[in-house]
Short mmCIF file of C-alpha atoms and ligand atoms in Angstrom, two decimals:
data_model
loop_
_atom_site.label_atom_id
_atom_site.label_comp_id
_atom_site.label_asym_id
_atom_site.label_seq_id
_atom_site.Cartn_x
_atom_site.Cartn_y
_atom_site.Cartn_z
CA MET A 1 -191.38 -48.04 18.56
CA GLU A 2 -191.66 -45.08 20.77
CA ASP A 3 -191.11 -47.65 23.69
CA LYS A 4 -187.83 -49.13 21.88
CA LEU A 5 -186.95 -45.75 21.38
CA ARG A 6 -187.27 -44.95 25.04
CA SER A 7 -185.70 -48.19 26.06
CA LEU A 8 -182.53 -47.11 23.64
CA GLN A 9 -182.25 -43.69 25.45
CA GLN A 10 -181.75 -44.64 28.61
CA GLU A 11 -179.66 -48.17 28.13
CA ALA A 12 -177.71 -45.75 26.09
CA ILE A 13 -176.91 -42.94 28.92
CA GLU A 14 -176.70 -45.76 31.76
CA LYS A 15 -173.44 -47.54 30.07
CA VAL A 16 -172.44 -43.93 29.43
CA ASN A 17 -172.02 -42.76 32.50
CA GLU A 18 -170.55 -46.63 33.62
CA ALA A 19 -167.84 -44.99 30.99
CA GLN A 20 -164.29 -45.34 32.43
CA ASP A 21 -162.62 -43.60 29.90
CA LEU A 22 -162.97 -41.52 26.72
CA LYS A 23 -161.67 -44.94 25.03
CA GLU A 24 -165.24 -46.70 26.07
CA LEU A 25 -166.98 -43.25 25.68
CA ASN A 26 -166.40 -43.34 21.37
CA ASN A 27 -167.62 -47.00 21.11
CA ILE A 28 -170.66 -46.10 23.20
CA ARG A 29 -171.10 -43.28 21.05
CA VAL A 30 -170.01 -45.62 17.64
CA ALA A 31 -172.46 -47.96 19.01
CA TYR A 32 -175.67 -45.78 19.65
CA LEU A 33 -176.08 -43.00 17.22
CA GLY A 34 -173.63 -44.48 14.42
CA LYS A 35 -174.50 -44.98 10.55
CA LYS A 36 -175.24 -49.31 12.19
CA GLY A 37 -176.42 -47.77 15.13
CA PRO A 38 -180.32 -49.04 16.96
CA VAL A 39 -181.31 -45.16 16.43
CA THR A 40 -180.31 -45.33 12.79
CA GLU A 41 -182.07 -48.22 12.55
CA ALA A 42 -184.59 -47.16 14.18
CA LEU A 43 -185.11 -43.91 12.27
CA LYS A 44 -184.68 -46.23 8.80
CA GLY A 45 -188.41 -48.14 9.81
CA MET A 46 -190.15 -45.26 9.77
CA GLY A 47 -191.23 -45.67 6.34
CA LYS A 48 -193.31 -48.41 7.36
CA LEU A 49 -195.39 -46.00 9.78
CA SER A 50 -198.23 -44.33 8.85
CA ALA A 51 -198.50 -40.66 8.43
CA GLU A 52 -200.07 -39.01 11.21
CA GLU A 53 -197.37 -41.20 13.79
CA ARG A 54 -194.53 -40.46 11.26
CA PRO A 55 -193.91 -37.13 12.48
CA LYS A 56 -194.06 -38.00 15.89
CA MET A 57 -191.72 -40.73 16.02
CA GLY A 58 -189.18 -37.91 13.67
CA ALA A 59 -189.54 -35.96 16.49
CA LEU A 60 -188.95 -38.33 19.25
CA ALA A 61 -185.73 -40.55 18.08
CA ASN A 62 -184.19 -36.46 17.08
CA GLU A 63 -185.63 -35.94 20.48
CA VAL A 64 -183.83 -39.48 22.05
CA ARG A 65 -180.46 -38.91 19.67
CA GLY A 66 -180.26 -35.14 21.18
CA ALA A 67 -180.09 -36.78 24.41
CA ILE A 68 -177.76 -39.43 24.14
CA THR A 69 -175.59 -36.74 22.39
CA GLU A 70 -175.86 -34.65 25.27
CA THR A 71 -174.91 -37.15 27.81
CA ILE A 72 -171.90 -38.14 25.80
CA GLU A 73 -170.90 -34.69 25.73
CA ALA A 74 -171.35 -34.45 29.13
CA LYS A 75 -169.50 -37.61 30.22
CA GLN A 76 -166.76 -35.96 27.73
CA ALA A 77 -166.10 -33.34 29.73
CA VAL A 78 -165.92 -34.71 32.40
CA LEU A 79 -163.54 -37.68 31.53
CA GLU A 80 -161.45 -35.09 29.80
CA LYS A 81 -160.68 -32.85 32.42
CA GLU A 82 -160.06 -36.83 34.87
CA ALA A 83 -157.60 -37.34 32.14
CA VAL A 84 -155.13 -34.11 32.47
CA GLU A 85 -155.57 -34.15 35.87
CA LYS A 86 -154.45 -37.61 36.57
CA LYS A 87 -151.44 -37.02 33.66
CA LEU A 88 -151.03 -33.54 36.09
CA GLN A 89 -150.68 -35.14 38.70
CA SER A 90 -148.32 -38.30 37.52
CA GLU A 91 -145.61 -35.78 36.24
CA THR A 92 -145.57 -34.00 39.40
CA ILE A 93 -142.36 -32.57 39.91
CA ASP A 94 -140.77 -32.54 43.21
CA VAL A 95 -139.57 -29.19 44.39
CA THR A 96 -138.04 -29.91 47.41
CA LEU A 97 -135.95 -32.69 46.84
CA PRO A 98 -132.09 -31.69 46.61
CA GLY A 99 -130.10 -31.41 43.53
CA ARG A 100 -127.50 -33.45 42.19
CA PRO A 101 -124.51 -31.50 41.97
CA VAL A 102 -123.01 -31.10 38.32
CA LYS A 103 -119.11 -32.15 38.95
CA LYS A 104 -117.10 -29.17 36.81
CA GLY A 105 -113.69 -28.89 36.41
CA ASN A 106 -110.34 -27.05 38.69
CA HIS A 107 -107.97 -25.29 37.63
CA HIS A 108 -104.28 -27.18 37.34
CA PRO A 109 -102.45 -26.37 40.74
CA LEU A 110 -99.57 -25.19 38.46
CA THR A 111 -101.72 -23.15 36.40
CA MET A 112 -102.67 -21.28 39.54
CA ILE A 113 -98.68 -20.89 40.32
CA VAL A 114 -98.16 -19.35 37.15
CA GLU A 115 -101.44 -16.87 38.24
CA GLU A 116 -100.08 -15.91 41.58
CA ILE A 117 -96.66 -15.64 40.75
CA GLU A 118 -97.96 -13.32 37.32
CA ASP A 119 -100.03 -11.39 39.40
CA LEU A 120 -97.23 -10.49 41.50
CA PHE A 121 -94.91 -8.92 38.61
CA ILE A 122 -98.02 -7.45 37.73
CA GLY A 123 -98.29 -5.69 40.39
CA MET A 124 -94.99 -4.68 40.40
CA GLY A 125 -95.49 -3.04 36.82
CA TYR A 126 -94.23 -6.14 34.51
CA THR A 127 -96.50 -6.89 31.75
CA VAL A 128 -96.07 -10.31 30.46
CA ALA A 129 -94.56 -10.74 27.04
CA GLU A 130 -94.38 -13.95 24.98
CA GLY A 131 -92.47 -16.11 22.70
CA PRO A 132 -91.84 -19.38 20.27
CA GLU A 133 -91.52 -22.59 21.27
CA VAL A 134 -89.88 -23.86 18.22
CA GLU A 135 -86.79 -21.40 18.57
CA LYS A 136 -83.88 -19.86 16.81
CA ASP A 137 -80.39 -21.29 17.97
CA TYR A 138 -79.61 -17.61 17.32
CA TYR A 139 -82.63 -16.43 20.12
CA ASN A 140 -81.65 -19.38 22.59
CA PHE A 141 -78.63 -19.44 22.72
CA GLU A 142 -75.59 -16.80 20.38
CA ALA A 143 -77.93 -13.39 21.19
CA LEU A 144 -77.24 -14.63 24.77
CA ASN A 145 -73.52 -15.59 25.24
CA LEU A 146 -73.34 -18.83 24.28
CA PRO A 147 -71.58 -18.89 20.33
CA LYS A 148 -71.95 -21.94 18.82
CA GLY A 149 -69.36 -24.98 20.42
CA HIS A 150 -69.74 -22.72 23.84
CA PRO A 151 -68.76 -25.70 26.32
CA ALA A 152 -72.09 -24.01 28.96
CA ARG A 153 -74.82 -25.27 25.59
CA ASP A 154 -74.25 -28.69 27.84
CA MET A 155 -75.70 -27.25 30.49
CA GLN A 156 -79.20 -27.51 28.29
CA ASP A 157 -79.55 -30.45 26.83
CA SER A 158 -81.43 -29.54 24.07
CA PHE A 159 -83.84 -31.35 21.80
CA TYR A 160 -82.85 -29.97 18.12
CA ILE A 161 -85.03 -30.27 15.13
CA THR A 162 -83.41 -28.25 12.19
CA GLU A 163 -78.91 -27.21 12.81
CA GLU A 164 -81.55 -23.79 12.94
CA THR A 165 -84.03 -25.02 15.33
CA LEU A 166 -84.71 -25.85 18.08
CA LEU A 167 -87.21 -26.41 21.36
CA ARG A 168 -86.73 -23.89 23.28
CA THR A 169 -84.71 -24.93 26.90
CA HIS A 170 -85.59 -22.01 28.73
CA THR A 171 -88.30 -19.04 28.70
CA SER A 172 -84.52 -16.83 28.37
CA PRO A 173 -84.65 -16.09 24.12
CA VAL A 174 -88.13 -13.28 24.76
CA GLN A 175 -85.26 -11.83 27.15
CA ALA A 176 -83.62 -11.11 23.52
CA ARG A 177 -86.33 -11.37 21.47
CA THR A 178 -88.11 -8.44 23.67
CA MET A 179 -84.64 -6.53 23.84
CA GLU A 180 -83.80 -6.69 20.09
CA LEU A 181 -87.79 -5.36 19.56
CA ALA A 182 -86.75 -2.03 21.98
CA LYS A 183 -84.46 -0.74 19.85
CA GLY A 184 -81.83 0.27 22.32
CA LYS A 185 -84.25 2.28 24.36
CA GLY A 186 -85.46 1.29 27.93
CA PRO A 187 -86.84 0.38 30.22
CA ILE A 188 -87.96 -2.68 30.09
CA LYS A 189 -90.20 -4.97 32.17
CA ILE A 190 -91.76 -7.75 31.62
CA ILE A 191 -92.49 -11.44 32.85
CA CYS A 192 -92.76 -14.92 30.62
CA PRO A 193 -94.45 -17.85 30.87
CA GLY A 194 -93.83 -20.89 28.86
CA LYS A 195 -92.92 -24.55 28.32
CA VAL A 196 -89.50 -25.66 27.48
CA TYR A 197 -87.89 -28.38 26.55
CA ARG A 198 -84.56 -30.16 28.16
CA ARG A 199 -83.39 -33.85 27.26
CA ASP A 200 -82.45 -34.20 31.09
CA THR A 201 -83.43 -37.51 32.70
CA ASP A 202 -87.01 -37.70 34.14
CA ASP A 203 -87.08 -37.79 38.70
CA ALA A 204 -88.39 -36.70 41.66
CA THR A 205 -87.46 -32.79 40.58
CA HIS A 206 -86.42 -33.04 36.66
CA SER A 207 -88.88 -33.31 33.89
CA HIS A 208 -88.60 -33.56 30.22
CA GLN A 209 -90.54 -30.60 29.83
CA PHE A 210 -91.30 -27.92 32.55
CA THR A 211 -92.62 -24.68 32.89
CA GLN A 212 -90.17 -21.33 33.06
CA ILE A 213 -91.12 -18.02 33.72
CA GLU A 214 -88.73 -15.66 32.70
CA GLY A 215 -88.50 -11.87 34.35
CA LEU A 216 -86.24 -9.15 32.73
CA VAL A 217 -86.07 -5.43 33.68
CA ILE A 218 -83.88 -2.97 32.14
CA ASP A 219 -83.03 0.11 32.46
CA GLU A 220 -80.73 4.05 33.74
CA ASN A 221 -79.39 2.60 36.84
CA ILE A 222 -80.20 -0.72 37.44
CA ARG A 223 -78.41 -2.81 40.26
CA MET A 224 -77.24 -6.39 41.90
CA SER A 225 -79.43 -4.51 45.44
CA ASP A 226 -82.87 -3.94 42.61
CA LEU A 227 -82.01 -8.20 41.75
CA LYS A 228 -82.48 -8.98 45.66
CA GLY A 229 -85.27 -6.43 46.85
CA THR A 230 -86.92 -7.92 43.75
CA LEU A 231 -86.22 -11.56 45.05
CA ASN A 232 -86.81 -11.26 48.57
CA VAL A 233 -90.42 -9.33 47.96
CA PHE A 234 -90.76 -12.95 45.47
CA ALA A 235 -90.33 -15.06 47.62
CA LYS A 236 -92.04 -13.76 51.21
CA LYS A 237 -94.54 -13.07 49.52
CA MET A 238 -94.82 -16.62 48.10
CA PHE A 239 -93.50 -18.77 50.15
CA GLY A 240 -94.23 -16.66 54.30
CA GLU A 241 -91.70 -14.98 56.40
CA ASP A 242 -90.87 -17.36 58.32
CA ARG A 243 -89.26 -20.15 54.80
CA GLU A 244 -85.90 -19.34 54.31
CA ILE A 245 -83.95 -18.34 51.33
CA ARG A 246 -80.64 -18.08 50.46
CA LEU A 247 -78.47 -16.70 47.12
CA ARG A 248 -75.68 -19.04 46.13
CA PRO A 249 -72.61 -17.55 43.17
CA SER A 250 -73.54 -19.18 39.68
CA PHE A 251 -73.02 -19.54 36.50
CA PHE A 252 -74.87 -17.90 33.07
CA PRO A 253 -73.02 -17.09 30.28
CA PHE A 254 -75.71 -14.14 29.77
CA THR A 255 -75.84 -13.24 33.53
CA GLU A 256 -72.13 -11.13 35.28
CA PRO A 257 -73.05 -11.14 37.96
CA SER A 258 -75.09 -14.13 38.06
CA VAL A 259 -76.83 -16.43 41.42
CA GLU A 260 -79.20 -19.53 41.99
CA MET A 261 -81.65 -18.91 44.31
CA ASP A 262 -82.52 -22.24 46.66
CA ILE A 263 -85.59 -22.30 49.79
CA SER A 264 -85.84 -24.75 52.78
CA CYS A 265 -87.26 -27.76 51.63
CA LYS A 266 -90.55 -28.01 53.34
CA ILE A 267 -91.39 -31.81 52.91
CA CYS A 268 -88.23 -32.64 55.36
CA GLY A 269 -88.22 -29.38 57.20
CA GLY A 270 -85.01 -28.96 56.04
CA LYS A 271 -83.43 -31.56 57.50
CA GLY A 272 -83.17 -33.20 54.06
CA CYS A 273 -84.57 -35.71 52.12
CA ARG A 274 -85.01 -37.36 48.60
CA VAL A 275 -86.63 -34.19 47.43
CA CYS A 276 -84.33 -32.00 48.41
CA LYS A 277 -80.92 -34.70 47.63
CA GLY A 278 -80.20 -35.17 51.64
CA THR A 279 -79.24 -30.61 51.57
CA GLY A 280 -81.96 -29.19 52.94
CA TRP A 281 -82.29 -26.32 49.87
CA ILE A 282 -84.44 -26.52 46.63
CA GLU A 283 -83.36 -24.75 43.49
CA ILE A 284 -85.76 -22.50 42.53
CA LEU A 285 -84.33 -20.19 39.80
CA GLY A 286 -81.00 -18.70 38.15
CA ALA A 287 -80.78 -14.96 38.12
CA GLY A 288 -78.33 -12.39 37.65
CA MET A 289 -77.05 -8.61 36.33
CA VAL A 290 -77.40 -8.66 32.37
CA HIS A 291 -73.96 -9.31 30.52
CA PRO A 292 -72.78 -6.56 28.67
CA ASN A 293 -72.43 -8.52 25.85
CA VAL A 294 -76.55 -9.78 25.66
CA LEU A 295 -77.13 -6.21 25.94
CA GLU A 296 -74.89 -4.83 23.15
CA MET A 297 -75.99 -7.16 21.01
CA ALA A 298 -79.79 -6.26 21.77
CA GLY A 299 -79.25 -2.86 19.83
CA PHE A 300 -78.24 -1.31 23.96
CA ASP A 301 -75.24 0.87 25.41
CA SER A 302 -73.84 -0.73 27.89
CA LYS A 303 -72.46 2.13 29.52
CA LYS A 304 -76.33 4.08 29.36
CA TYR A 305 -78.62 0.67 30.51
CA THR A 306 -78.01 -1.93 32.59
CA GLY A 307 -80.58 -5.32 33.88
CA PHE A 308 -81.35 -8.01 35.71
CA ALA A 309 -82.95 -11.43 34.69
CA PHE A 310 -84.26 -14.11 36.17
CA GLY A 311 -85.45 -17.83 35.85
CA MET A 312 -87.76 -19.42 37.97
CA GLY A 313 -89.28 -23.20 37.23
CA PRO A 314 -92.83 -22.79 38.53
CA GLU A 315 -93.32 -26.78 38.84
CA ARG A 316 -90.39 -26.23 41.79
CA ILE A 317 -92.34 -23.58 43.41
CA ALA A 318 -95.53 -25.43 43.55
CA MET A 319 -93.92 -28.70 45.24
CA LEU A 320 -92.11 -25.66 47.79
CA LYS A 321 -95.52 -24.47 48.39
CA TYR A 322 -98.45 -27.08 48.85
CA GLY A 323 -95.51 -30.27 50.14
CA ILE A 324 -95.77 -32.39 46.15
CA ASP A 325 -92.81 -34.95 46.09
CA ASP A 326 -93.23 -35.56 42.93
CA ILE A 327 -92.30 -33.69 39.33
CA ARG A 328 -94.58 -36.46 37.64
CA HIS A 329 -97.43 -35.45 39.23
CA PHE A 330 -97.76 -32.67 37.29
CA TYR A 331 -98.54 -34.64 34.11
CA THR A 332 -99.31 -37.41 34.55
CA ASN A 333 -103.22 -36.51 34.99
CA ASP A 334 -104.70 -38.15 38.15
CA THR A 335 -107.72 -36.74 39.13
CA ARG A 336 -106.99 -37.43 42.63
CA PHE A 337 -103.74 -35.31 42.77
CA VAL A 338 -105.02 -32.12 40.28
CA THR A 339 -109.18 -31.96 42.34
CA GLN A 340 -107.32 -31.46 45.84
CA PHE A 341 -105.56 -27.68 44.90
CA GLY A 342 -107.69 -24.71 44.47
CA THR A 343 -111.69 -24.27 43.73
CA GLU A 344 -114.04 -25.96 41.06
CA GLU A 345 -114.75 -23.63 38.13
C1 LIG B 401 -81.85 -21.13 33.81
O1 LIG B 401 -82.92 -21.84 32.62
C2 LIG B 401 -81.79 -20.04 33.02
N1 LIG B 401 -82.17 -19.35 31.60
C3 LIG B 401 -82.23 -19.36 34.44
C4 LIG B 401 -81.49 -17.23 34.01
C5 LIG B 401 -82.58 -16.69 33.67
C6 LIG B 401 -80.57 -16.86 34.82
C7 LIG B 401 -82.67 -15.42 33.21
C8 LIG B 401 -80.04 -15.72 34.68
C9 LIG B 401 -81.25 -14.61 34.20
P1 LIG B 401 -81.72 -23.34 34.87
O2 LIG B 401 -81.26 -24.46 34.11
O3 LIG B 401 -81.04 -22.98 36.59
O4 LIG B 401 -81.54 -21.92 34.37
O5 LIG B 401 -83.21 -23.12 35.78
C10 LIG B 401 -84.12 -22.39 35.76
C11 LIG B 401 -85.37 -23.08 37.10
O6 LIG B 401 -85.56 -23.82 36.36
C12 LIG B 401 -84.46 -24.07 37.50
O7 LIG B 401 -83.80 -23.39 39.12
C13 LIG B 401 -85.86 -24.93 38.38
O8 LIG B 401 -86.42 -24.29 39.30
C14 LIG B 401 -86.56 -24.96 36.56
N2 LIG B 401 -85.76 -26.60 36.29
C15 LIG B 401 -84.36 -26.60 35.25
N3 LIG B 401 -84.31 -27.89 35.08
C16 LIG B 401 -85.52 -28.45 35.46
C17 LIG B 401 -85.71 -29.62 34.64
N4 LIG B 401 -85.78 -30.43 34.47
N5 LIG B 401 -87.12 -29.80 35.42
C18 LIG B 401 -87.75 -29.35 36.37
N6 LIG B 401 -87.84 -27.83 36.47
C19 LIG B 401 -85.77 -27.43 36.16
#
């Protein structure tokens, strides 16, 4: 029995030492030390031994079991360490690999222009005002000296919602609303950016929905020269000192006198093209001195207060600044167009 136990010990230890992984090691443990294993079987046969031999063989069997268990534990520690190292190696991250850039969005050129114009006027002491896009006929027309049936209403073909409400055709109703809120007391110095809507036929420079930025200054002693000076500063800052500007006499029922401002066309350098309709100039804004009727209707004393107002189209300004040849590019969402401007956000 002694020989059998010793050879079992040697055989088990050899197998343990050759085990390649933890699974194989566990199989060896079950095979040699499990309930049906040879060591247990040998111990079961102890009853057949003499009283003198029994304690001796019992001690030997425990020694063999202990030696196999010890070897298994030592091997287990080695295999576990190897397994961890193998896993670490397979999951290694190469931190020297360059990362893949994540594509983010970027500012729309129209947003950039509106923000640039806002910054410019805020720098001149203006505050930003807002008004509704669904507007009352009263603020869009009547309070601006355009009573019902006035022929000049045809200048801005409108989308009506009810008899008395429409999609605003310009940002000028914000003038009327701001003056009304001021209750006849100046000064007022605001700009108002926002969307406007007209039943215009879309072409290279016209859209049925576009953006305007309104400006309004009301105080004592405001003169036409203040308006001219302001528009000059704006145009030079926006387009550079070398671009040509011209003011043309015009007509708006809410200003008197009225003007329109044109900028020389960047696309053709003033020679005439599709964008400037062969004239070499593009109109970017309408302006004038606030009509006394408009001041009085909003509760201002027109003998004490005077003011100027302007309304510009930022799409046209962006077209002139960046040399964009069709206003429809702003609305068709082609990312190849939009990503050409500004920085990624
Ligand atoms: C007006 O809308 C006046 N409310 C401007 C104004 C304000 C005059 C205050 C006096 C005092 P007008 O219809 O010309 O004016 O439009 C102003 C600007 O909006 C134009 O110069 C042009 O740049 C732009 N614009 C007009 N119609 C369109 C359109 N269909 N598509 C794109 N831009 C347009």
